[in-house]
Short mmCIF file of C-alpha atoms in Angstrom, two decimals:
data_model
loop_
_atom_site.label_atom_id
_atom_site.label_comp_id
_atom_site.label_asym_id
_atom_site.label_seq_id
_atom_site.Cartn_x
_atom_site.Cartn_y
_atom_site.Cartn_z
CA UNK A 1 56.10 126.91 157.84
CA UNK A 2 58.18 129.23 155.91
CA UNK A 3 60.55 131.82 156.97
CA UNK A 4 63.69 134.19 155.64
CA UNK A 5 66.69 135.39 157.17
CA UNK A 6 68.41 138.54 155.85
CA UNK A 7 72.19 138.05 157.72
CA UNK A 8 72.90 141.93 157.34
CA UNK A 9 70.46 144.81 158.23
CA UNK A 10 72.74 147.25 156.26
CA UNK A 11 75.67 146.74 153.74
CA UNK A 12 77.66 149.72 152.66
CA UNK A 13 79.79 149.52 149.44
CA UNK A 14 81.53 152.11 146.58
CA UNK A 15 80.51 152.96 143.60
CA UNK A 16 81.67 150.50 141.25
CA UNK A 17 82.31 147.84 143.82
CA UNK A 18 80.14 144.47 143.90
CA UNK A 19 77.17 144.05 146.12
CA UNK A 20 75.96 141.24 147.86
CA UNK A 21 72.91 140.57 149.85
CA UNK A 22 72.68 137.72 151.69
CA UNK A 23 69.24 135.54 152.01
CA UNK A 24 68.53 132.28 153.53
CA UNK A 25 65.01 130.71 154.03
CA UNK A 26 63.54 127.84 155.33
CA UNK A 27 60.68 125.76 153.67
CA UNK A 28 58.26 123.17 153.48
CA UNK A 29 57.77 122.92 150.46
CA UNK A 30 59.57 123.56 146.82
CA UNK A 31 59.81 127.67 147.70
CA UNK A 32 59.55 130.47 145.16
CA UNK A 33 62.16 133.13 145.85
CA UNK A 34 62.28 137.15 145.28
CA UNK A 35 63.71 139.72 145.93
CA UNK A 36 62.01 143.34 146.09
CA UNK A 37 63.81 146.56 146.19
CA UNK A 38 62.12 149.92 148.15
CA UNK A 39 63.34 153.24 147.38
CA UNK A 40 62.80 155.66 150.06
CA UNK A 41 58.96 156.32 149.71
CA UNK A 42 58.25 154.45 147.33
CA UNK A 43 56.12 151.06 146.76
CA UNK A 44 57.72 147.89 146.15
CA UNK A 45 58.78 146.73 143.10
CA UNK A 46 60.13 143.52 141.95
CA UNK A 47 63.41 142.87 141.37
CA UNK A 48 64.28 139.02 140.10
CA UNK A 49 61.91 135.95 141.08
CA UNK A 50 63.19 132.21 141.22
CA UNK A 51 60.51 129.43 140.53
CA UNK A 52 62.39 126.46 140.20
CA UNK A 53 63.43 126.97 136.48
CA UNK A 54 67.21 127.80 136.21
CA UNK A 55 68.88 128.30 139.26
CA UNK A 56 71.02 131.70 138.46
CA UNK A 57 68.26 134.66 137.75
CA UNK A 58 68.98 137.67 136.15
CA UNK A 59 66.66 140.59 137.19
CA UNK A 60 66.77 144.09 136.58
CA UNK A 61 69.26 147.09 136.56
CA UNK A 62 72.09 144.33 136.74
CA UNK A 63 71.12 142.40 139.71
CA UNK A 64 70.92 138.25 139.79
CA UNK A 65 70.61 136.00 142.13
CA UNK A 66 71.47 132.12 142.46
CA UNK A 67 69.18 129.93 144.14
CA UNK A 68 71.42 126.98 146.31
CA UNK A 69 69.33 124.47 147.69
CA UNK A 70 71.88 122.49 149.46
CA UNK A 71 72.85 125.50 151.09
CA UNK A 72 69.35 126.80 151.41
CA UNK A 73 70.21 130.68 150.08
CA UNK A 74 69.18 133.09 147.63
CA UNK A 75 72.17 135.79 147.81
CA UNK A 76 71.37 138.90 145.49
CA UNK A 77 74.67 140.22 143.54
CA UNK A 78 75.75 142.83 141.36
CA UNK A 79 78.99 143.26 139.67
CA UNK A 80 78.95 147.30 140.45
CA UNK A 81 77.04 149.10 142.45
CA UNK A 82 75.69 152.55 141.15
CA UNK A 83 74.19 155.18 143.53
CA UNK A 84 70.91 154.59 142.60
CA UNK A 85 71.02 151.27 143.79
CA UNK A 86 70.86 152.93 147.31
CA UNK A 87 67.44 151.30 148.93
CA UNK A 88 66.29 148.81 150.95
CA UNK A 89 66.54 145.20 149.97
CA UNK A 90 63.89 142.36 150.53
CA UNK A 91 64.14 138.79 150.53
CA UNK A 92 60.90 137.33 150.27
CA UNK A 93 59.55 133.28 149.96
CA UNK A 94 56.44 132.19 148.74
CA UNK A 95 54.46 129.29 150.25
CA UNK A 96 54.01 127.17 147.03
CA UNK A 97 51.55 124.94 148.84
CA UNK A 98 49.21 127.31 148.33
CA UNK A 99 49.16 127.59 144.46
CA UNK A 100 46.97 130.86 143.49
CA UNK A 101 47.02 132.37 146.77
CA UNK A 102 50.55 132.47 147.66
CA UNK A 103 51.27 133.74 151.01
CA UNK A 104 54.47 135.82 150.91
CA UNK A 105 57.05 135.82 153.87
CA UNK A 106 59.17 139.29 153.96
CA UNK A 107 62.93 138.82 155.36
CA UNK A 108 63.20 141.89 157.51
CA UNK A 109 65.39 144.22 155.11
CA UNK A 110 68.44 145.23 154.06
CA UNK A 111 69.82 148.65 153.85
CA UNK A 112 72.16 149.32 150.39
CA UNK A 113 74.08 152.47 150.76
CA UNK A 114 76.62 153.05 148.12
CA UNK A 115 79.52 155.63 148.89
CA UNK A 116 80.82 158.29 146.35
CA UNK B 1 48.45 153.27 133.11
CA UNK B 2 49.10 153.04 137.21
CA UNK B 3 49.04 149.32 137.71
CA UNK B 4 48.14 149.15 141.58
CA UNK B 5 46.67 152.42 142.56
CA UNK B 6 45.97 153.57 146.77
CA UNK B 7 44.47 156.53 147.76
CA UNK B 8 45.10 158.58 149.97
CA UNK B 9 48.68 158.53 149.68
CA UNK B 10 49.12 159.96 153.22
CA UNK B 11 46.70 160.04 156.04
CA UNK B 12 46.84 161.29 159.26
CA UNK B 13 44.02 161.11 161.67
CA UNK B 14 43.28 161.30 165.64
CA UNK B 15 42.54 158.19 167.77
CA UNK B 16 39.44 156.42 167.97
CA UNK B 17 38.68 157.69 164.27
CA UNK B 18 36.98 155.35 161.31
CA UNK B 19 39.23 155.70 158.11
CA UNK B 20 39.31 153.65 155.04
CA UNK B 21 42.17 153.10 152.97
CA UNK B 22 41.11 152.35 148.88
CA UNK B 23 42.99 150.14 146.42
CA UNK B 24 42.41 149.55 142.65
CA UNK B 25 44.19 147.31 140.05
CA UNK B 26 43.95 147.25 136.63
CA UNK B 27 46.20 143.96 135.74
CA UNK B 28 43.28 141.67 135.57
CA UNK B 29 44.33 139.99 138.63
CA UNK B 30 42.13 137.62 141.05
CA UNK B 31 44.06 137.61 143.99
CA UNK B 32 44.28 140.94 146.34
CA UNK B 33 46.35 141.75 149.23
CA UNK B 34 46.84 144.07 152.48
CA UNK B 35 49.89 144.66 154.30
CA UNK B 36 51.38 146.35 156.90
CA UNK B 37 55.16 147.81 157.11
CA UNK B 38 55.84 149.02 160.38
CA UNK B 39 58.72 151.78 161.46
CA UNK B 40 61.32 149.03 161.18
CA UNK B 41 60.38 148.53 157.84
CA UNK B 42 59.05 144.95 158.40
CA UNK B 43 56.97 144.06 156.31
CA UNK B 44 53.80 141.46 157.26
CA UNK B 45 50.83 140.44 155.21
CA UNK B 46 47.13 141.24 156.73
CA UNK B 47 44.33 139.94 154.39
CA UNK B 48 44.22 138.89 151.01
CA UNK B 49 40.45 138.33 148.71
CA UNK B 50 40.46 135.82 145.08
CA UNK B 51 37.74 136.85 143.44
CA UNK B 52 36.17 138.63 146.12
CA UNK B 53 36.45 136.00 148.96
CA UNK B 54 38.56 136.23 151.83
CA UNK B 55 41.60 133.95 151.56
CA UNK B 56 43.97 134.35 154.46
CA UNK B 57 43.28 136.46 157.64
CA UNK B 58 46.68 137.07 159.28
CA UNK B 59 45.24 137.50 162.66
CA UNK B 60 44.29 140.93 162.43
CA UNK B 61 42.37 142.58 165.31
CA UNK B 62 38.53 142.96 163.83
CA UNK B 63 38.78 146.66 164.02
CA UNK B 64 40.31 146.12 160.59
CA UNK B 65 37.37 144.91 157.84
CA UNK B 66 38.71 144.53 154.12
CA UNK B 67 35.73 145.41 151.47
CA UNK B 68 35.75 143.83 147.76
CA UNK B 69 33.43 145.60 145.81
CA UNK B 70 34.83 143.80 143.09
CA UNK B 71 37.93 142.02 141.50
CA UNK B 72 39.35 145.17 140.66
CA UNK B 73 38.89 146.69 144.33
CA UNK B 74 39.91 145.97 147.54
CA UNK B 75 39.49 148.51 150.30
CA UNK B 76 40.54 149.00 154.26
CA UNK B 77 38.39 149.93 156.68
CA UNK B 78 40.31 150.86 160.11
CA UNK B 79 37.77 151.43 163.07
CA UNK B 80 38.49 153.03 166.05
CA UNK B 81 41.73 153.99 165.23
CA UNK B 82 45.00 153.61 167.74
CA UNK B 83 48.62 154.70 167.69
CA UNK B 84 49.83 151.57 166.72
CA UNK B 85 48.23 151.35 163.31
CA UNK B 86 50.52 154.18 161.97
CA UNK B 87 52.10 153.05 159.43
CA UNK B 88 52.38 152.24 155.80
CA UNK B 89 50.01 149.93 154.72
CA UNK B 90 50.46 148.25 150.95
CA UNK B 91 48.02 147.08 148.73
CA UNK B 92 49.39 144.03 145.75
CA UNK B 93 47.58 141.95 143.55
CA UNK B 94 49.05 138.72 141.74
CA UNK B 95 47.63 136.67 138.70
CA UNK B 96 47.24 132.90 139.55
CA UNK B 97 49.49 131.79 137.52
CA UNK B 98 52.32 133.46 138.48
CA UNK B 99 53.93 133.68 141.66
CA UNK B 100 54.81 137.33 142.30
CA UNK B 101 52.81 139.81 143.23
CA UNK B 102 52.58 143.31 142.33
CA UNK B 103 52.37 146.47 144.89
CA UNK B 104 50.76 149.58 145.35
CA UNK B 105 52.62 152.97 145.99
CA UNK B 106 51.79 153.10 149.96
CA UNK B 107 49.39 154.79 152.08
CA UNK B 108 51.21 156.31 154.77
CA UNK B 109 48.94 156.39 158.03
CA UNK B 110 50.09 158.15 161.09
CA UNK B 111 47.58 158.52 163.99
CA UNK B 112 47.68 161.05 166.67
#
């Protein structure tokens, strides 16, 4: 069985400040890791994905995340935060057991506001 | 050049109605998916179709009935509709040889 925990439901920072998500999971198997970002309406759209290649990923708009197996986390970072990095922030693992029809497990969300 | 296409975007019905809920993709992809984000934002996988067969069934109640026309297509049928389907329901689609997958816009459901 897989799972993800999200430690913070909402993390408020400034603009220009760092950011930092914090994931950990729990799997089974060797996991694939993402993280998706929502904007308010909007679908979901991919952010970084780790799949046992290096451990740091880079992703888009700035964002990378480091994958710690000993520690069994996934924390998302950025070195400053811009406002329209304000959305909602999923941690997601994929159940590699099932090559070709992975079964994703959502973490339940965090909030990103940035302050003027 | 929309990747993963729903329509309707927004859909709000009475109870006890029949609605379906359509999703396209145009990525060449064999794998399909349905999911469900509720008013906490939680998000939880209902179905997904390779190739037109029906992979995993997320124990759904049968009211819901995916339809895959084709690779390309994979639709939502909601029967007898309650208040505790509303919400946003997201198609994705993923190649197989690549673990993520990639989402729809959102059909926003709210029943009455």
């Amino acid at each position: 069985a897989q799972s993800v925990t999200q430690l913070d439901s909402h993390v408020s920072v400034s603009e220009g400040t760092p950011v930092l998500l914090r994931c950990n999971y729990s799997s089974s198997y060797s996991p694939s890791l993402f993280w998706y970002v929502q904007h308010p309406n909007k679908g979901l759209q991919l952010l970084l994905k780790y799949t046992s290649a290096a451990t740091l990923v880079k992703g888009i708009n700035g964002f990378e995340a480091e994958f710690k197996k000993s520690e069994t986390s996934f924390h998302l970072t950025k070195p400053s935060a811009h406002m329209s990095d304000a959305a909602e922030y999923f941690c997601v693992v994929s159940d590699r057991a099932n090559f070709g029809n992975e079964k994703l497990t959502f973490g339940t969300g965090t909030r990103l506001t940035i302050i003027p | 050049d929309t990747a993963v296409s729903q329509t309707p975007k927004y859909l709000v019905t009475q109870m006890g109605n029949d609605k379906s809920i359509k999703c396209e993709q145009n990525l060449g992809h064999d794998t399909m998916y349905w999911y469900k984000q509720d008013s906490k934002k939680f998000l939880k996988i209902m179905f997904s179709y390779n190739n037109k067969e029906l992979i995993i069934n997320e124990t759904v109640p049968n009211r819901f009935s995916p339809k895959s026309p084709d690779k390309a297509h994979l639709n939502l049928h909601i029967n007898s509709l309650e208040l505790g389907d509303s919400a946003v329901y997201f198609c994705a689609s993923s190649p197989p040889s690549l673990h993520e997958q990639y989402f729809g816009p959102g059909t926003r459901l709210t029943v009455t």
